[in-house]
């Protein structure tokens, strides 16, 4: 029997869940289908030894009262239930290089940001103030960045280049590297990446930086609870395997691997854009669009190790540590020599529940090319669909884990003695769970030379099929949330979305 809805959402990543909830709040009959055992895409967490580990979301920006993500989450009615912990205000991110023992802080609040870095670069204070002004100016050009903004942005903004911008702000090579130090958040190809990507990413954390106390999955859990309150249906273990079209090329229903069929008036795809193209069928799309999308290069993938620590063995730190083997490494951090991997890592810590001055777990992440796991590319393994990848793969992971521990040991000499057990994830884990092409972290590489090449409208050539998620516009919690509001604006009209958000802002 076919079930019929107003809106069917494929994939329950943040973009899919937010789109579904915006439309369910308008009284539409909505259904979300998810292939995995857990909802949430990159918001998924896993637990080992009774501890929660994040696979994607390590911290959130812009969540203090009046800030943009706070307002979007308030509209979605999840803000008050989020359990958050404010990160270190004098350095939520700390950047270090090689053997230099100093950890250079990125602080919360623009004045504080300038103040904390000026301690290390006293003669650069004015340059730091200019940097902060420019970042805020670029962000102000994006329509939804201020929740209800103007209609279109100044296209010139898209062509600004991060490298050229940073070099124009300061001649100090070390400070340039410090300012770029968190570029892991957009997979750090700072030579080509448009400056707006850097600005949108960094700005929201300088406003405020928080951790989710129980991991990123609490965001998806709260969104799903709200969806159900508004009468929406949400189903897991429901992988869409076929799109059904009528003779007018309108999408009428989708079929799942389990053989169920779901009809809807309109559809939103929140899965990898290449997977969406396969389901649509290449013959239904323009050659020029296909060639453009298939020519995109995915950003790097990563390898992560999750360390469960012995009690009271390491002090907790309430910030993220970004370490680079050298200052130059920052510019193209995702391009590395296999022999000297990891040349870069991000390290975050979770406090012990009963003794918060100690860490109960650590997560370390470094870039990894998909090529390194290519020999196992025909394997597949998730909780919902389990298969072993074999002994050679286990050896490969062990070898990488040892190398990562060697690197961490330089900063935390007794780390090996502190580890109780550890777990890993590779580019294959990201590919299989999230569905991203080659396990990439954030979609596809953007270039300031041709910024429109990787921009996709939420509309498709199929009149009743829309796109949302990190391939559309911008990745990250804020980027994807804004993208979902833009997707819904195509369905129910920008005026309606603006009116709803304005009403909420006035009420608050």
XYZ file of C-alpha atoms in Angstrom:
508
model
C 0.000 0.000 0.000
C 1.273 3.464 -0.906
C 1.312 6.181 1.703
C 0.703 9.760 0.534
C 2.170 13.017 1.900
C 2.529 16.677 1.024
C 6.297 16.564 1.495
C 8.669 13.626 1.466
C 12.231 14.227 2.705
C 14.978 11.792 1.715
C 17.743 11.673 4.317
C 17.652 12.871 7.913
C 20.787 14.993 8.053
C 20.394 18.416 9.630
C 19.206 19.965 6.341
C 16.489 17.351 5.905
C 15.246 17.554 9.495
C 15.177 21.366 9.573
C 13.363 21.542 6.204
C 10.869 18.926 7.385
C 10.158 20.808 10.611
C 9.744 24.228 8.952
C 7.136 22.687 6.621
C 5.431 20.581 9.309
C 4.994 23.799 11.325
C 3.057 25.151 8.324
C 0.566 22.290 8.681
C 1.892 20.196 5.794
C 1.885 16.406 6.038
C 5.571 15.470 6.101
C 7.515 12.202 6.060
C 11.307 11.730 6.458
C 13.096 8.563 5.299
C 16.556 7.586 6.633
C 18.700 4.611 5.552
C 20.684 4.279 8.791
C 19.925 2.928 12.224
C 20.415 6.447 13.606
C 18.994 9.738 12.371
C 21.008 12.898 11.901
C 23.708 12.454 9.230
C 26.801 14.213 10.560
C 25.009 14.759 13.880
C 25.262 11.034 14.613
C 27.099 9.960 17.745
C 28.120 6.545 18.966
C 28.699 5.262 22.457
C 31.509 3.050 23.695
C 32.261 2.192 27.332
C 29.140 4.204 28.254
C 30.744 7.362 26.805
C 29.317 9.382 23.929
C 31.519 10.249 20.958
C 30.688 12.764 18.243
C 31.388 11.758 14.654
C 30.925 15.229 13.255
C 29.742 18.087 15.402
C 32.421 19.080 17.864
C 31.257 22.582 18.636
C 28.673 25.184 17.623
C 28.834 28.941 17.133
C 26.303 31.777 17.205
C 24.135 30.275 19.946
C 24.078 33.097 22.509
C 20.904 35.153 22.890
C 20.156 37.271 19.826
C 22.744 35.505 17.633
C 21.730 33.898 14.355
C 21.823 30.165 15.101
C 20.087 30.827 18.423
C 17.243 32.520 16.521
C 16.914 29.752 13.934
C 16.917 27.094 16.678
C 14.376 29.150 18.659
C 12.072 29.190 15.630
C 12.490 25.400 15.431
C 11.612 25.255 19.168
C 14.716 23.306 20.198
C 16.895 26.071 21.654
C 15.662 25.863 25.243
C 16.182 22.106 25.466
C 19.752 22.005 24.145
C 22.278 21.125 26.840
C 25.235 23.355 26.075
C 28.557 24.142 27.638
C 30.241 27.463 26.857
C 33.820 26.898 25.726
C 36.827 28.828 27.049
C 36.061 32.481 26.313
C 39.735 33.434 26.123
C 40.537 30.698 23.638
C 37.903 28.263 22.345
C 40.397 27.242 19.630
C 44.152 27.146 20.230
C 46.611 26.873 17.394
C 50.144 25.468 17.647
C 53.015 24.735 15.271
C 55.890 22.249 15.336
C 57.994 22.548 18.485
C 56.728 26.019 19.407
C 55.129 25.468 22.809
C 52.819 28.463 22.584
C 49.155 27.747 21.837
C 47.782 30.849 20.106
C 44.165 31.518 21.156
C 41.056 32.379 19.148
C 38.869 34.083 21.770
C 35.108 34.708 21.919
C 33.833 38.239 21.309
C 35.577 40.426 18.734
C 37.168 42.755 21.279
C 38.447 39.804 23.265
C 39.648 38.095 20.075
C 41.849 41.112 19.307
C 42.947 41.473 22.919
C 44.064 37.866 23.411
C 46.043 37.684 20.162
C 47.590 41.129 20.730
C 49.358 39.668 23.766
C 51.411 37.564 21.363
C 51.453 40.085 18.496
C 51.399 43.526 20.198
C 52.382 45.430 17.055
C 49.519 43.794 15.088
C 46.590 45.117 17.128
C 45.307 47.460 14.418
C 45.631 44.754 11.753
C 43.659 42.372 13.961
C 40.915 44.994 14.337
C 40.761 45.380 10.545
C 40.567 41.603 10.146
C 37.589 41.453 12.512
C 35.809 44.315 10.751
C 36.245 42.712 7.339
C 34.931 39.371 8.549
C 31.804 40.985 9.951
C 31.307 43.029 6.775
C 31.495 39.962 4.512
C 29.044 38.049 6.719
C 26.624 40.976 6.672
C 26.392 40.609 2.873
C 24.693 37.220 3.126
C 20.903 37.548 3.206
C 19.956 34.980 5.885
C 23.043 35.524 8.002
C 21.042 38.111 9.920
C 18.006 35.793 9.905
C 15.842 38.154 7.836
C 18.184 39.978 5.506
C 18.070 41.707 2.171
C 17.272 39.793 -0.977
C 20.537 39.196 -2.755
C 24.189 39.514 -2.047
C 26.913 41.368 -3.773
C 28.440 38.762 -6.084
C 31.893 40.358 -5.879
C 32.103 39.083 -2.305
C 32.207 35.514 -3.627
C 35.416 36.181 -5.561
C 37.527 37.354 -2.617
C 40.336 34.873 -1.997
C 41.303 33.768 1.525
C 45.058 33.726 0.929
C 45.114 37.161 -0.711
C 42.880 38.582 1.989
C 44.949 37.249 4.904
C 48.139 38.497 3.251
C 46.594 41.939 2.841
C 45.690 42.071 6.546
C 49.156 41.357 7.924
C 52.696 40.746 6.708
C 53.442 38.677 9.816
C 53.759 35.077 8.582
C 53.100 33.533 11.976
C 49.968 35.608 12.541
C 48.714 34.676 9.053
C 49.008 31.008 10.041
C 47.339 31.630 13.407
C 44.346 33.358 11.763
C 43.974 30.422 9.377
C 44.584 27.897 12.136
C 41.037 26.538 12.360
C 40.686 26.016 8.619
C 40.059 22.331 9.354
C 36.483 23.591 9.658
C 36.357 24.017 5.889
C 39.048 21.479 4.936
C 41.787 24.021 4.651
C 42.798 24.658 1.083
C 43.430 28.307 1.907
C 45.156 29.051 -1.407
C 41.910 28.673 -3.374
C 39.068 28.849 -0.921
C 36.826 31.941 -1.179
C 37.188 34.310 1.756
C 33.443 34.192 2.450
C 33.817 30.521 3.469
C 36.493 31.477 6.007
C 34.487 34.485 7.226
C 31.149 32.682 7.656
C 32.859 29.817 9.474
C 35.039 31.807 11.853
C 32.576 34.596 12.616
C 29.954 32.416 14.206
C 32.464 30.944 16.699
C 33.994 34.327 17.551
C 30.428 35.410 18.443
C 30.134 32.449 20.818
C 31.387 28.865 20.954
C 29.569 25.990 22.658
C 29.798 22.241 22.963
C 26.782 19.940 22.999
C 26.962 18.238 26.373
C 25.553 14.952 25.095
C 26.979 15.141 21.592
C 25.547 16.493 18.346
C 22.847 13.826 18.214
C 20.823 15.742 20.810
C 20.084 18.253 18.009
C 18.588 15.553 15.780
C 16.721 13.965 18.707
C 15.093 17.297 19.594
C 14.197 18.025 15.955
C 12.598 14.588 15.604
C 10.637 15.013 18.832
C 9.267 18.318 17.473
C 8.547 16.783 14.058
C 6.409 14.114 15.707
C 4.614 16.761 17.785
C 3.679 18.439 14.497
C 2.360 15.156 13.111
C 5.270 14.280 10.822
C 6.423 10.699 10.272
C 10.091 9.735 10.544
C 11.334 6.277 9.490
C 14.804 4.746 9.760
C 16.149 1.652 7.951
C 14.360 3.101 4.912
C 16.846 3.548 2.092
C 15.321 5.097 -1.030
C 16.353 3.030 -4.043
C 14.084 4.330 -6.808
C 12.308 7.487 -7.984
C 9.012 6.957 -9.830
C 8.080 9.561 -12.474
C 4.885 10.073 -14.463
C 4.704 10.847 -18.194
C 5.086 14.613 -17.498
C 8.446 14.022 -15.820
C 6.981 14.814 -12.412
C 8.223 12.785 -9.468
C 5.205 10.951 -8.044
C 6.662 8.538 -5.490
C 9.808 6.861 -4.172
C 10.445 3.208 -3.433
C 12.680 1.929 -0.639
C 15.013 -1.075 -0.670
C 12.488 -2.861 1.533
C 9.880 -2.462 -1.224
C 7.680 0.221 0.360
C 6.348 3.054 -1.777
C 5.743 6.622 -0.588
C 3.780 9.154 -2.657
C 4.088 12.907 -2.183
C 3.278 16.203 -3.872
C 6.791 17.548 -3.319
C 10.140 15.980 -2.450
C 13.316 17.238 -0.764
C 16.593 15.384 -1.212
C 19.043 15.687 1.676
C 21.441 13.047 0.379
C 24.734 13.375 -1.510
C 24.079 15.229 -4.783
C 25.654 12.447 -6.885
C 23.289 9.905 -5.302
C 20.352 12.201 -6.063
C 21.468 12.411 -9.708
C 21.576 8.591 -9.934
C 18.021 8.367 -8.599
C 16.728 11.064 -10.972
C 18.429 9.406 -13.951
C 21.011 11.275 -15.999
C 18.731 11.366 -19.044
C 16.347 13.708 -17.177
C 19.037 16.315 -16.483
C 20.856 18.836 -18.635
C 24.273 17.703 -19.858
C 25.804 21.002 -18.714
C 24.512 20.525 -15.147
C 25.726 16.920 -15.013
C 29.181 17.813 -16.292
C 29.440 20.645 -13.808
C 28.519 18.529 -10.780
C 30.615 15.548 -11.828
C 33.647 17.804 -12.313
C 33.564 19.010 -8.701
C 36.409 17.777 -6.523
C 35.396 16.503 -3.094
C 37.114 18.071 -0.097
C 39.377 15.747 1.860
C 38.118 12.992 4.116
C 39.537 12.242 7.541
C 40.718 9.583 9.945
C 39.645 9.887 13.583
C 40.695 8.178 16.770
C 38.462 8.138 19.827
C 40.300 7.554 23.109
C 38.581 6.319 26.271
C 40.826 7.453 29.138
C 41.617 5.926 32.506
C 40.025 7.927 35.347
C 41.964 10.993 36.543
C 44.764 10.408 34.059
C 44.685 13.592 31.953
C 43.427 17.112 32.722
C 40.403 18.263 30.725
C 40.706 21.282 28.417
C 37.677 23.328 27.405
C 38.884 24.247 23.915
C 39.925 22.609 20.637
C 43.590 22.210 19.832
C 44.707 22.533 16.220
C 48.298 21.465 15.688
C 50.393 21.763 12.521
C 53.852 20.335 11.889
C 54.875 23.789 10.617
C 53.429 27.249 9.987
C 53.477 26.648 6.222
C 51.459 23.457 6.635
C 48.368 25.559 7.420
C 47.889 26.819 3.870
C 47.288 23.417 2.286
C 46.852 21.251 5.332
C 44.799 18.596 3.542
C 47.695 17.870 1.167
C 50.167 15.759 3.104
C 53.084 13.363 2.619
C 51.922 9.842 3.472
C 55.232 9.114 5.239
C 54.848 12.029 7.642
C 51.093 11.673 8.359
C 49.556 13.185 10.490
C 51.033 16.606 9.795
C 47.909 18.232 11.225
C 45.331 17.260 13.800
C 42.412 18.655 15.728
C 42.088 17.429 19.315
C 39.043 17.854 21.545
C 38.331 16.705 25.088
C 35.222 15.672 27.038
C 35.180 16.281 30.808
C 34.512 13.468 33.250
C 30.975 13.663 34.650
C 32.015 13.328 38.287
C 35.435 15.002 38.135
C 35.150 17.646 35.402
C 38.728 18.824 35.907
C 39.775 15.526 34.255
C 39.077 14.349 30.703
C 37.106 11.133 30.238
C 37.761 10.939 26.498
C 39.646 12.605 23.651
C 38.949 12.729 19.913
C 41.745 13.370 17.425
C 41.068 13.937 13.728
C 43.402 14.374 10.796
C 42.943 14.671 7.042
C 43.077 11.503 4.992
C 42.815 11.024 1.237
C 40.315 8.455 0.016
C 43.197 6.920 -1.998
C 44.615 5.510 1.232
C 41.581 3.228 1.643
C 40.911 2.635 -2.053
C 41.776 -1.069 -1.897
C 38.727 -1.596 0.358
C 36.376 0.677 -1.598
C 34.117 -2.244 -2.538
C 33.400 -3.101 1.095
C 30.477 -1.641 3.057
C 29.944 -1.602 6.813
C 27.406 0.182 9.035
C 25.400 -0.856 12.085
C 22.338 -1.243 9.846
C 24.241 -3.322 7.265
C 27.260 -5.050 8.823
C 30.174 -6.567 6.881
C 33.796 -7.118 7.883
C 36.398 -5.280 5.796
C 39.100 -7.845 6.540
C 42.416 -8.198 8.338
C 44.513 -5.944 6.106
C 42.109 -3.092 6.814
C 42.333 -3.669 10.570
C 46.151 -3.591 10.283
C 45.962 -0.360 8.294
C 43.845 1.273 11.012
C 46.199 0.068 13.723
C 49.205 1.497 11.907
C 47.496 4.886 11.513
C 46.438 4.860 15.168
C 50.054 4.339 16.250
C 51.178 7.242 14.068
C 48.476 9.480 15.505
C 49.472 8.549 19.064
C 53.120 9.299 18.211
C 52.075 12.775 17.076
C 49.879 13.403 20.139
C 52.628 12.189 22.443
C 54.792 15.147 21.461
C 52.188 17.446 23.015
C 50.881 15.126 25.755
C 53.876 12.985 26.804
C 51.974 10.460 28.962
C 49.030 9.951 26.596
C 49.670 6.256 25.889
C 49.582 5.418 29.610
C 46.284 7.262 29.953
C 44.421 5.311 27.250
C 42.042 2.616 28.454
C 40.668 1.649 25.005
C 40.354 3.314 21.633
C 38.218 3.264 18.491
C 38.766 4.601 14.987
C 36.889 5.772 11.919
C 38.277 6.088 8.402
C 37.110 7.715 5.148
C 35.116 4.505 4.528
C 33.142 4.994 7.750
C 32.153 8.502 6.653
C 31.275 7.302 3.165
C 29.116 4.408 4.361
C 27.256 6.210 7.143
C 26.883 9.664 5.606
C 26.882 8.678 1.929
C 29.347 11.432 1.003
C 31.285 10.855 -2.208
C 34.659 9.345 -1.236
C 33.848 10.008 2.430
C 34.469 13.750 2.064
C 33.863 15.879 5.146
C 32.044 18.935 3.825
C 30.953 18.453 0.235
C 32.957 19.887 -2.624
C 35.881 22.286 -2.980
C 34.897 25.884 -3.549
C 37.188 28.207 -5.478
C 37.355 31.989 -5.452
C 38.294 31.842 -9.164
C 34.914 30.374 -10.062
C 32.653 30.500 -7.001
C 29.432 29.868 -8.935
C 30.714 26.565 -10.307
C 29.954 24.783 -7.028
C 26.811 26.701 -6.129
C 23.570 24.838 -6.555
C 20.061 26.190 -6.350
C 17.653 24.300 -4.084
C 15.456 23.980 -7.206
C 16.049 21.200 -9.728
C 14.909 20.563 -13.312
C 12.241 18.308 -11.795
C 9.542 20.796 -10.760
C 8.600 19.130 -7.492
C 12.069 18.032 -6.321
C 14.216 20.318 -4.149
C 17.703 19.978 -2.666
C 19.071 20.747 0.778
C 22.173 19.887 2.829
C 25.865 20.683 2.676
C 26.236 20.477 -1.122
C 23.771 23.353 -1.454
C 25.459 26.633 -0.559
C 27.427 26.086 2.643
C 28.360 23.240 5.016
C 28.367 23.345 8.819
C 25.513 23.576 11.327
C 24.765 27.220 10.565
C 25.320 26.913 6.804
C 23.045 23.898 6.485
C 20.343 25.411 8.736
C 20.298 28.587 6.635
C 20.262 26.396 3.513
C 17.184 24.555 4.794
C 15.303 27.839 5.333
C 16.238 28.792 1.755
C 15.034 25.418 0.437
C 11.695 25.909 2.196
C 11.454 29.471 0.853
C 11.345 27.891 -2.631
C 8.417 25.706 -1.547
C 6.224 27.990 0.587
C 7.598 31.373 -0.530
C 10.264 33.672 0.859
C 7.589 36.075 2.154
C 6.111 33.373 4.392
C 9.519 32.392 5.802
C 10.498 36.039 6.402
C 7.154 36.769 8.036
C 7.436 33.775 10.415
C 11.010 34.676 11.416
C 10.141 38.369 11.849
C 7.171 37.475 14.080
C 9.461 35.337 16.233
C 12.146 38.044 16.496
C 9.545 40.662 17.496
C 8.041 38.323 20.080
C 11.434 37.706 21.673
